[in-house]
PDB file of C-alpha atoms in Angstrom:
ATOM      1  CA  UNK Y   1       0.000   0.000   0.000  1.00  0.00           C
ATOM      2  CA  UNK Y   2       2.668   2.058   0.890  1.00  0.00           C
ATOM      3  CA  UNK Y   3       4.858   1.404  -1.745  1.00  0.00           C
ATOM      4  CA  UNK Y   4       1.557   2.228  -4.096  1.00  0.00           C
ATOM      5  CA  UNK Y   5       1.232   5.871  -2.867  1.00  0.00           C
ATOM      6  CA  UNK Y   6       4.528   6.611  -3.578  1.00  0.00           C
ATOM      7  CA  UNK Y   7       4.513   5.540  -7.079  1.00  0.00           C
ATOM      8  CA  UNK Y   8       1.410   7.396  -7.105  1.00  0.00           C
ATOM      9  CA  UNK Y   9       2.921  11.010  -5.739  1.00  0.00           C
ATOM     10  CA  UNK Y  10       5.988  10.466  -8.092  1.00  0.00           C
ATOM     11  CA  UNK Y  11       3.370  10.402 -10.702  1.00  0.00           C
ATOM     12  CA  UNK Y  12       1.228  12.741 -10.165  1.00  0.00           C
ATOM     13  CA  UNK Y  13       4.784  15.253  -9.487  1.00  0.00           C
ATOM     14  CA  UNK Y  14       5.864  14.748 -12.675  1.00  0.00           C
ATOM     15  CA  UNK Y  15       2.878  15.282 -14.346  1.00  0.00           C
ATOM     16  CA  UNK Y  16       2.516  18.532 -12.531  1.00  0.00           C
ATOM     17  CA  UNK Y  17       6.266  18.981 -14.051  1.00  0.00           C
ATOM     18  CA  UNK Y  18       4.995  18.394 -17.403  1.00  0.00           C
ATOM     19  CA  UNK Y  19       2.230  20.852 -16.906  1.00  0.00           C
ATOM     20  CA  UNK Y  20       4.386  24.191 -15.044  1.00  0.00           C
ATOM     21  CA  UNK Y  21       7.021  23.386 -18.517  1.00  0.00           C
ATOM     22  CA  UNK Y  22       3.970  23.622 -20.927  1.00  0.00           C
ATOM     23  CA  UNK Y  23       2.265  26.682 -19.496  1.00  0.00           C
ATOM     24  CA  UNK Y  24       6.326  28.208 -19.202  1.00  0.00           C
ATOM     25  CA  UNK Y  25       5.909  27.132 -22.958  1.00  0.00           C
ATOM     26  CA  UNK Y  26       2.704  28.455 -23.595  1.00  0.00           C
ATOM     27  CA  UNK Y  27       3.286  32.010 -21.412  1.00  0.00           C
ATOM     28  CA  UNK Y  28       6.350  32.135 -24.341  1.00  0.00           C
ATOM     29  CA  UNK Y  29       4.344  31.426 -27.351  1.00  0.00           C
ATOM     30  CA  UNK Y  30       1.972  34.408 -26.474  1.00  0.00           C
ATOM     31  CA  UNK Y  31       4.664  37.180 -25.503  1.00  0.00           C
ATOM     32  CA  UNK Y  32       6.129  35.909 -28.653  1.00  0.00           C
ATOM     33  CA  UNK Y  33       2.699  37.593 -30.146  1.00  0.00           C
ATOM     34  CA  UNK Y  34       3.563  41.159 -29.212  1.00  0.00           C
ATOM     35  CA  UNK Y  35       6.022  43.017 -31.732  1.00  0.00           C
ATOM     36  CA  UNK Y  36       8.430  45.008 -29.470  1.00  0.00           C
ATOM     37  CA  UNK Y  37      10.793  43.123 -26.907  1.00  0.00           C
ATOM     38  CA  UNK Y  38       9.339  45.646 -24.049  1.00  0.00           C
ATOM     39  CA  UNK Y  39       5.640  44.696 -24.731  1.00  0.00           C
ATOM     40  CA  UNK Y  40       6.889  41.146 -24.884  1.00  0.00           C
ATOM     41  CA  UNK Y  41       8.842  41.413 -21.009  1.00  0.00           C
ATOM     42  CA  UNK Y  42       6.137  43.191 -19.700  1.00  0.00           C
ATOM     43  CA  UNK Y  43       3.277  40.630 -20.535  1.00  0.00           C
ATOM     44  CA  UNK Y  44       5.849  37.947 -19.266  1.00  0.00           C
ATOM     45  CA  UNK Y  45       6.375  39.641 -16.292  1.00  0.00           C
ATOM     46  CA  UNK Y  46       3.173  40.577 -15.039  1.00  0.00           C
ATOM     47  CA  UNK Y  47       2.216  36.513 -15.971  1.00  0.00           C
ATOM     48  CA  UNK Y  48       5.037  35.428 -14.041  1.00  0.00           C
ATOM     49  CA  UNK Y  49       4.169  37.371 -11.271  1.00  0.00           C
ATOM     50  CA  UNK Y  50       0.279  36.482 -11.150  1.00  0.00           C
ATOM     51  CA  UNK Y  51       1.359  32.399 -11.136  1.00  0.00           C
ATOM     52  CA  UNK Y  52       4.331  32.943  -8.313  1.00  0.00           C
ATOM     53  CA  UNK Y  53       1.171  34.655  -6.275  1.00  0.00           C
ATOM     54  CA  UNK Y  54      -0.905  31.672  -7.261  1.00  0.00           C
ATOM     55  CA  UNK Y  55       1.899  29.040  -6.669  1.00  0.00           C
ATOM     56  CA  UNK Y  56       2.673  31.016  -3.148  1.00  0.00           C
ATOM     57  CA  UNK Y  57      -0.498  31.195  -2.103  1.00  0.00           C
ATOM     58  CA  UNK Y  58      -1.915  27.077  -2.756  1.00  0.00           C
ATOM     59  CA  UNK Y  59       1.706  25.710  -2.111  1.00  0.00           C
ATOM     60  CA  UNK Y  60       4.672  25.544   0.780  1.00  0.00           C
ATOM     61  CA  UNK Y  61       6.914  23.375  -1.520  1.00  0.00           C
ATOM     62  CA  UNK Y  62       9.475  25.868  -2.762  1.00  0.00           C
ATOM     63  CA  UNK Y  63      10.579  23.714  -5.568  1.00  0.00           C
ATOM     64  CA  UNK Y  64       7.765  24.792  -7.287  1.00  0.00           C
ATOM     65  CA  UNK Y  65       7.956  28.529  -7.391  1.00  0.00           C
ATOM     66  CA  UNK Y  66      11.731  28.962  -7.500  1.00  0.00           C
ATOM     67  CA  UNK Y  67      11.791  28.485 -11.137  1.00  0.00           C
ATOM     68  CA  UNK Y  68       8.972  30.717 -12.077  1.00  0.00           C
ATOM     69  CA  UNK Y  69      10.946  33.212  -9.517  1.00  0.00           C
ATOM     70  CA  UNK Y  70      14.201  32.934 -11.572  1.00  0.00           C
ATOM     71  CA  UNK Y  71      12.074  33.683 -14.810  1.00  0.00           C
ATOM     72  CA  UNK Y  72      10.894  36.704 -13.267  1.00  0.00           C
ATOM     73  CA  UNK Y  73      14.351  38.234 -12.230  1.00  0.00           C
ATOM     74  CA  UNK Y  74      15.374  37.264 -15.428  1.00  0.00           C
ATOM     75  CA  UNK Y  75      12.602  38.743 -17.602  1.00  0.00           C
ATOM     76  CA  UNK Y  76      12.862  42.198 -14.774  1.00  0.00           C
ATOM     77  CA  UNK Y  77      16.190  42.877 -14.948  1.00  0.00           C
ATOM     78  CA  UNK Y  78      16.079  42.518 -18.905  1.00  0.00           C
ATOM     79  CA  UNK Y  79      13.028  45.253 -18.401  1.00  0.00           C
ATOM     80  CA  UNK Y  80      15.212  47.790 -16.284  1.00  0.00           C
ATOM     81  CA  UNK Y  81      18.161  47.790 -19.196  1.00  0.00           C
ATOM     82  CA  UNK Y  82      15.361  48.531 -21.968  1.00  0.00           C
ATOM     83  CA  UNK Y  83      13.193  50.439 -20.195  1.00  0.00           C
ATOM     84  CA  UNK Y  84      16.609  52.823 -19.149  1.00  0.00           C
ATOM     85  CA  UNK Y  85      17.786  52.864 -22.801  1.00  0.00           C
ATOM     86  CA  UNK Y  86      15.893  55.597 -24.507  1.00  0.00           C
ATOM     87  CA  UNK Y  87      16.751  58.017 -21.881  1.00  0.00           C
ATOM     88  CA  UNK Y  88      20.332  57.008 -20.677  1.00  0.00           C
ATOM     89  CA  UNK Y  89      21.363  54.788 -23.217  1.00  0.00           C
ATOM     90  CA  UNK Y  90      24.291  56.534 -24.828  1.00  0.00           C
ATOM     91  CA  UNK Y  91      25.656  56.914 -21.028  1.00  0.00           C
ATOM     92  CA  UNK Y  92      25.135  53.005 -20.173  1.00  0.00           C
ATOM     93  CA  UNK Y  93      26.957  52.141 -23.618  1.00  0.00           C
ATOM     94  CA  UNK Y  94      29.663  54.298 -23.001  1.00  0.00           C
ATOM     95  CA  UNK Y  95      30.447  53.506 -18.883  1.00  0.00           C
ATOM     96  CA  UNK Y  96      30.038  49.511 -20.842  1.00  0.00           C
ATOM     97  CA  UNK Y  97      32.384  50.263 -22.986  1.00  0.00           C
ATOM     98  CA  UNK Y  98      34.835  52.422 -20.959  1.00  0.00           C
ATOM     99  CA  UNK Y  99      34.868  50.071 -17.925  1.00  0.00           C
ATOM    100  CA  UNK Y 100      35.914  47.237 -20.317  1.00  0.00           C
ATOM    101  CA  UNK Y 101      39.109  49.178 -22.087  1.00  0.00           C
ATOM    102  CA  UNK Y 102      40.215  49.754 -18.093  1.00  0.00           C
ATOM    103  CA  UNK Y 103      39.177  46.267 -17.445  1.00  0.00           C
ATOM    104  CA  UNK Y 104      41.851  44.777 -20.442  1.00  0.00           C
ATOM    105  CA  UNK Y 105      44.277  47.682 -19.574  1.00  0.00           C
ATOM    106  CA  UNK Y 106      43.372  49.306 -22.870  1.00  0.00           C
ATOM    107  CA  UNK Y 107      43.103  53.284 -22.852  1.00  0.00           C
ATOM    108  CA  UNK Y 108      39.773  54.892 -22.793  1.00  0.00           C
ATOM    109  CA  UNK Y 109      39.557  55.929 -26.546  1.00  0.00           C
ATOM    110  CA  UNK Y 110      36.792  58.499 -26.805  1.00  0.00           C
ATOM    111  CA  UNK Y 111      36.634  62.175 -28.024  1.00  0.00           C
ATOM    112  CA  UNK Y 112      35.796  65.203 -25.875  1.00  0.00           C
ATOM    113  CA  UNK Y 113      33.015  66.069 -28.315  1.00  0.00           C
ATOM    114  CA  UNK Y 114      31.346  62.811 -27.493  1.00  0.00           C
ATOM    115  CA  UNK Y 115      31.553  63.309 -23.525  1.00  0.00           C
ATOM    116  CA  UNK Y 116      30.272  66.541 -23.609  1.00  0.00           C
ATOM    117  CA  UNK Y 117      27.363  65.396 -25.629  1.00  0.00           C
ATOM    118  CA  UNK Y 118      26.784  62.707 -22.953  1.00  0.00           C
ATOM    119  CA  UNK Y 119      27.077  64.998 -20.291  1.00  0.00           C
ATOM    120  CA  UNK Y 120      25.371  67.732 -21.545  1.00  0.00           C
ATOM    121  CA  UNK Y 121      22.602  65.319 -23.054  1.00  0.00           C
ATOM    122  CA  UNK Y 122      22.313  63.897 -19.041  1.00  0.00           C
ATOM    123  CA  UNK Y 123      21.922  67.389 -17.839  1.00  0.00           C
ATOM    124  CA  UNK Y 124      19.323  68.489 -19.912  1.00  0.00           C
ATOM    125  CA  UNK Y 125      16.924  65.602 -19.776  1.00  0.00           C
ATOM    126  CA  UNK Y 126      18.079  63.160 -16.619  1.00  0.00           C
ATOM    127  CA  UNK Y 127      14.854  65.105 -14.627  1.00  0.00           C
ATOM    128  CA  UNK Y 128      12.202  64.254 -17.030  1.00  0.00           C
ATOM    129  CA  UNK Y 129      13.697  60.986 -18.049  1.00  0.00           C
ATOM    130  CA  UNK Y 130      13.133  59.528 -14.770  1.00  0.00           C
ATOM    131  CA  UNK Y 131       9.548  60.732 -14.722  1.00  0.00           C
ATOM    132  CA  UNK Y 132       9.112  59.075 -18.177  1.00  0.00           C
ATOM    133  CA  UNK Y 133      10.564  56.002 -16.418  1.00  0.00           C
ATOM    134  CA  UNK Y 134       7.778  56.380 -13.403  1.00  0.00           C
ATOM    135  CA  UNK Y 135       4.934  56.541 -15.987  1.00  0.00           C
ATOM    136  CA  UNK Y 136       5.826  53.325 -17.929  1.00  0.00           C
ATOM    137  CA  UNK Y 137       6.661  50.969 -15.378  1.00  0.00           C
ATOM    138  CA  UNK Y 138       3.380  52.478 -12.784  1.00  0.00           C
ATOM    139  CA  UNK Y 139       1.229  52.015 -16.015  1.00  0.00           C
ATOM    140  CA  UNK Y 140       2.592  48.532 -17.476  1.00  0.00           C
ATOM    141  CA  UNK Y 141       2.270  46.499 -14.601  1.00  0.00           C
ATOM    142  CA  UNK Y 142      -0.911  44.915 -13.020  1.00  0.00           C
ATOM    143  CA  UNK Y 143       0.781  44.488  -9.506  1.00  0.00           C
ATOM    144  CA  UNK Y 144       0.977  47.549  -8.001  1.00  0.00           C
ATOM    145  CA  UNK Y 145       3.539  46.522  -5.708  1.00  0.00           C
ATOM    146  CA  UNK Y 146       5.513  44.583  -8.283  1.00  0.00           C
ATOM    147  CA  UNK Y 147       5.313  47.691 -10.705  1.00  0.00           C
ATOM    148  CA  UNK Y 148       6.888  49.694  -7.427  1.00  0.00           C
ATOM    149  CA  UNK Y 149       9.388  47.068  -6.735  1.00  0.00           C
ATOM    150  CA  UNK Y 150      10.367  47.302 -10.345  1.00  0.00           C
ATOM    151  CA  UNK Y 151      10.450  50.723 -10.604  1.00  0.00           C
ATOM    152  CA  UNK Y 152      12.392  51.250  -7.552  1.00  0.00           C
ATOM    153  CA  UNK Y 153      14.858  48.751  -9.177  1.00  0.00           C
ATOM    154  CA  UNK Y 154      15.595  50.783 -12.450  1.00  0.00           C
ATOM    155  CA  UNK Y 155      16.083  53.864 -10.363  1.00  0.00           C
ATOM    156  CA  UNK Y 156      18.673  52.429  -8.629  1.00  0.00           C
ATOM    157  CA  UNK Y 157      20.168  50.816 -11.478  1.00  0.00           C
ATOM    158  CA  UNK Y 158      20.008  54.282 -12.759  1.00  0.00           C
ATOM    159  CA  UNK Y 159      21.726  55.399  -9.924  1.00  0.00           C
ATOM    160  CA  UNK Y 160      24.823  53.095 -10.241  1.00  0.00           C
ATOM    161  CA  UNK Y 161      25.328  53.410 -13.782  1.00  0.00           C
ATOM    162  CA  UNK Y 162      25.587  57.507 -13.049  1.00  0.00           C
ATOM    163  CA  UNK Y 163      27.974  56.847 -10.611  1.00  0.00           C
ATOM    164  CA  UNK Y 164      30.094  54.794 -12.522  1.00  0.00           C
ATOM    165  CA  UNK Y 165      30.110  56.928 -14.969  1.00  0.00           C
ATOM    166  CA  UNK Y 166      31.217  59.674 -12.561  1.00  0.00           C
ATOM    167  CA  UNK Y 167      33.759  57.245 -11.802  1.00  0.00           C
ATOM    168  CA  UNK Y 168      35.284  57.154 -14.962  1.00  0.00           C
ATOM    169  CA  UNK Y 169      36.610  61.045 -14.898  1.00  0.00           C
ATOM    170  CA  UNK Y 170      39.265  60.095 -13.226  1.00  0.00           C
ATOM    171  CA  UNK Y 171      40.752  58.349 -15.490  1.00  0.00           C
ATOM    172  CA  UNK Y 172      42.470  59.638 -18.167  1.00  0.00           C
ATOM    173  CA  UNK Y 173      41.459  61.315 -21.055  1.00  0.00           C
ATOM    174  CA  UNK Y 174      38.460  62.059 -18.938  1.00  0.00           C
ATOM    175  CA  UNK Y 175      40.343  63.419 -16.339  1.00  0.00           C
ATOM    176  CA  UNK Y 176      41.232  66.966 -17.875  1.00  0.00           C
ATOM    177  CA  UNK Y 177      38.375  67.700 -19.776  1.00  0.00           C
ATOM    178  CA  UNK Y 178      36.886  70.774 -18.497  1.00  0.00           C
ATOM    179  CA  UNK Y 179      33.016  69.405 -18.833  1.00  0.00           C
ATOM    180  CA  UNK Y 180      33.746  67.038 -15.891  1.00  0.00           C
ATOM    181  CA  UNK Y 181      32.670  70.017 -13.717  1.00  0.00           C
ATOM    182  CA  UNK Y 182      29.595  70.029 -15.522  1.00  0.00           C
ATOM    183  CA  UNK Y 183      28.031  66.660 -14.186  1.00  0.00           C
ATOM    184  CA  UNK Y 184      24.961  66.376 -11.721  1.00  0.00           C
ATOM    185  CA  UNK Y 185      26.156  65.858  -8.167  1.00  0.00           C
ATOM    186  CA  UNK Y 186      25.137  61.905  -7.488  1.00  0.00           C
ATOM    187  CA  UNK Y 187      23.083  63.483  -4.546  1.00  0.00           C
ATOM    188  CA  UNK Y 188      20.685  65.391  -6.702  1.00  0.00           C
ATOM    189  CA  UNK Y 189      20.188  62.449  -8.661  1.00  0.00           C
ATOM    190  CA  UNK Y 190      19.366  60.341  -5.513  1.00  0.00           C
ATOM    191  CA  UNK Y 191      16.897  62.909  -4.221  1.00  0.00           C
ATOM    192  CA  UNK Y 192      15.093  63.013  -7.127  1.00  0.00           C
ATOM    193  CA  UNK Y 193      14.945  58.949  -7.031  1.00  0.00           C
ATOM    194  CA  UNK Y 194      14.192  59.221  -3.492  1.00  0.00           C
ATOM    195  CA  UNK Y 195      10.728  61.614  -5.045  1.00  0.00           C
ATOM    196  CA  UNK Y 196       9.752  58.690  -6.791  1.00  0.00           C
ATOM    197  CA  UNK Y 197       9.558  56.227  -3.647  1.00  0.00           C
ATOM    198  CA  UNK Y 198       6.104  54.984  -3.220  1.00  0.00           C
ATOM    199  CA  UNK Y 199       4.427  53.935  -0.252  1.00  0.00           C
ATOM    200  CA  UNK Y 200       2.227  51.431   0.109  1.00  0.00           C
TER     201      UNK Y 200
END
């Protein structure tokens, strides 16, 4: 009898198996549906988001959510680097770009032209940027405190990618070029994230 119900929960857990890798499956197909990468990550998101709820709610067995969990982080963090792109893009690419040369021991090879445009271009539009940023992710996702937890996320990877491209003025050719005294102070740009803090 014993030996029976085993057999019987090893079948019925891998026919659950078979079931969480069809809907995964099935949750791709659709996204698939949606013509721009960001309209495809935010349907996957808020999906994978509604069935960890689900899962967390009927279930203590962690076995089961942890891989609709590491879907989610994936598909999130993929959302923060496109959803900071039209804004901060040329920034993110450069500090990429800059911390690999230092990375290989390779010079920094980048005109003053170009820097000024970055830091100029930050200047002018980091304010209403991150507002931009605030309406998309508040608006695209169904879980209000998901949405928050994302946002909050982007502004901070926001945050770090400003400072390390701070960073990177004091290395040279950065170092000299008069437009480094033109760059936000860090600590505006962290009030102004701080601003867009909801509570809940």
């Amino acid at each position: 009898m014993i030996q029976e119900v085993i057999v019987s929960l090893y079948q019925v857990q891998r026919a659950l198996a078979v079931l969480q890798a069809e809907v995964e499956n099935f949750i791709l197909r659709m996204a698939a549906e949606f013509p721009q990468r960001k309209e495809q990550l935010i349907f996957l998101i808020n999906n994978y988001d509604m069935m960890l709820s689900v899962l967390t709610e009927r279930t203590t067995d962690a076995k089961e959510t942890e891989s609709f969990q590491q879907l989610l982080n994936a598909r999130t963090q993929e959302f923060v680097e496109e959803v900071l792109s039209p804004g901060f893009g040329g920034m993110i690419a450069f500090v990429k770009d800059a911390e690999s040369a230092l990375e290989h021991s390779r010079p920094i090879r980048v005109s003053q032209h170009d820097v000024e445009l970055l830091v100029r271009g930050f200047s002018a539009d980091w304010k209403k940027s991150i507002d931009d940023i605030d309406h998309e992710v508040m608006r695209s996702f169904s879980n209000f405190k998901n949405g928050t937890a994302i946002l909050q996320g982007t502004l901070m990877q926001l945050v770090q990618y400003y400072h390390r491209f701070s960073k990177l003025f004091s290395h040279s050719p950065m170092r000299s070029m008069s437009v480094r005294s033109d760059l936000i102070n860090i600590h505006h740009v962290m009030v102004e994230v701080k601003k867009h803090k909801t509570a809940f």
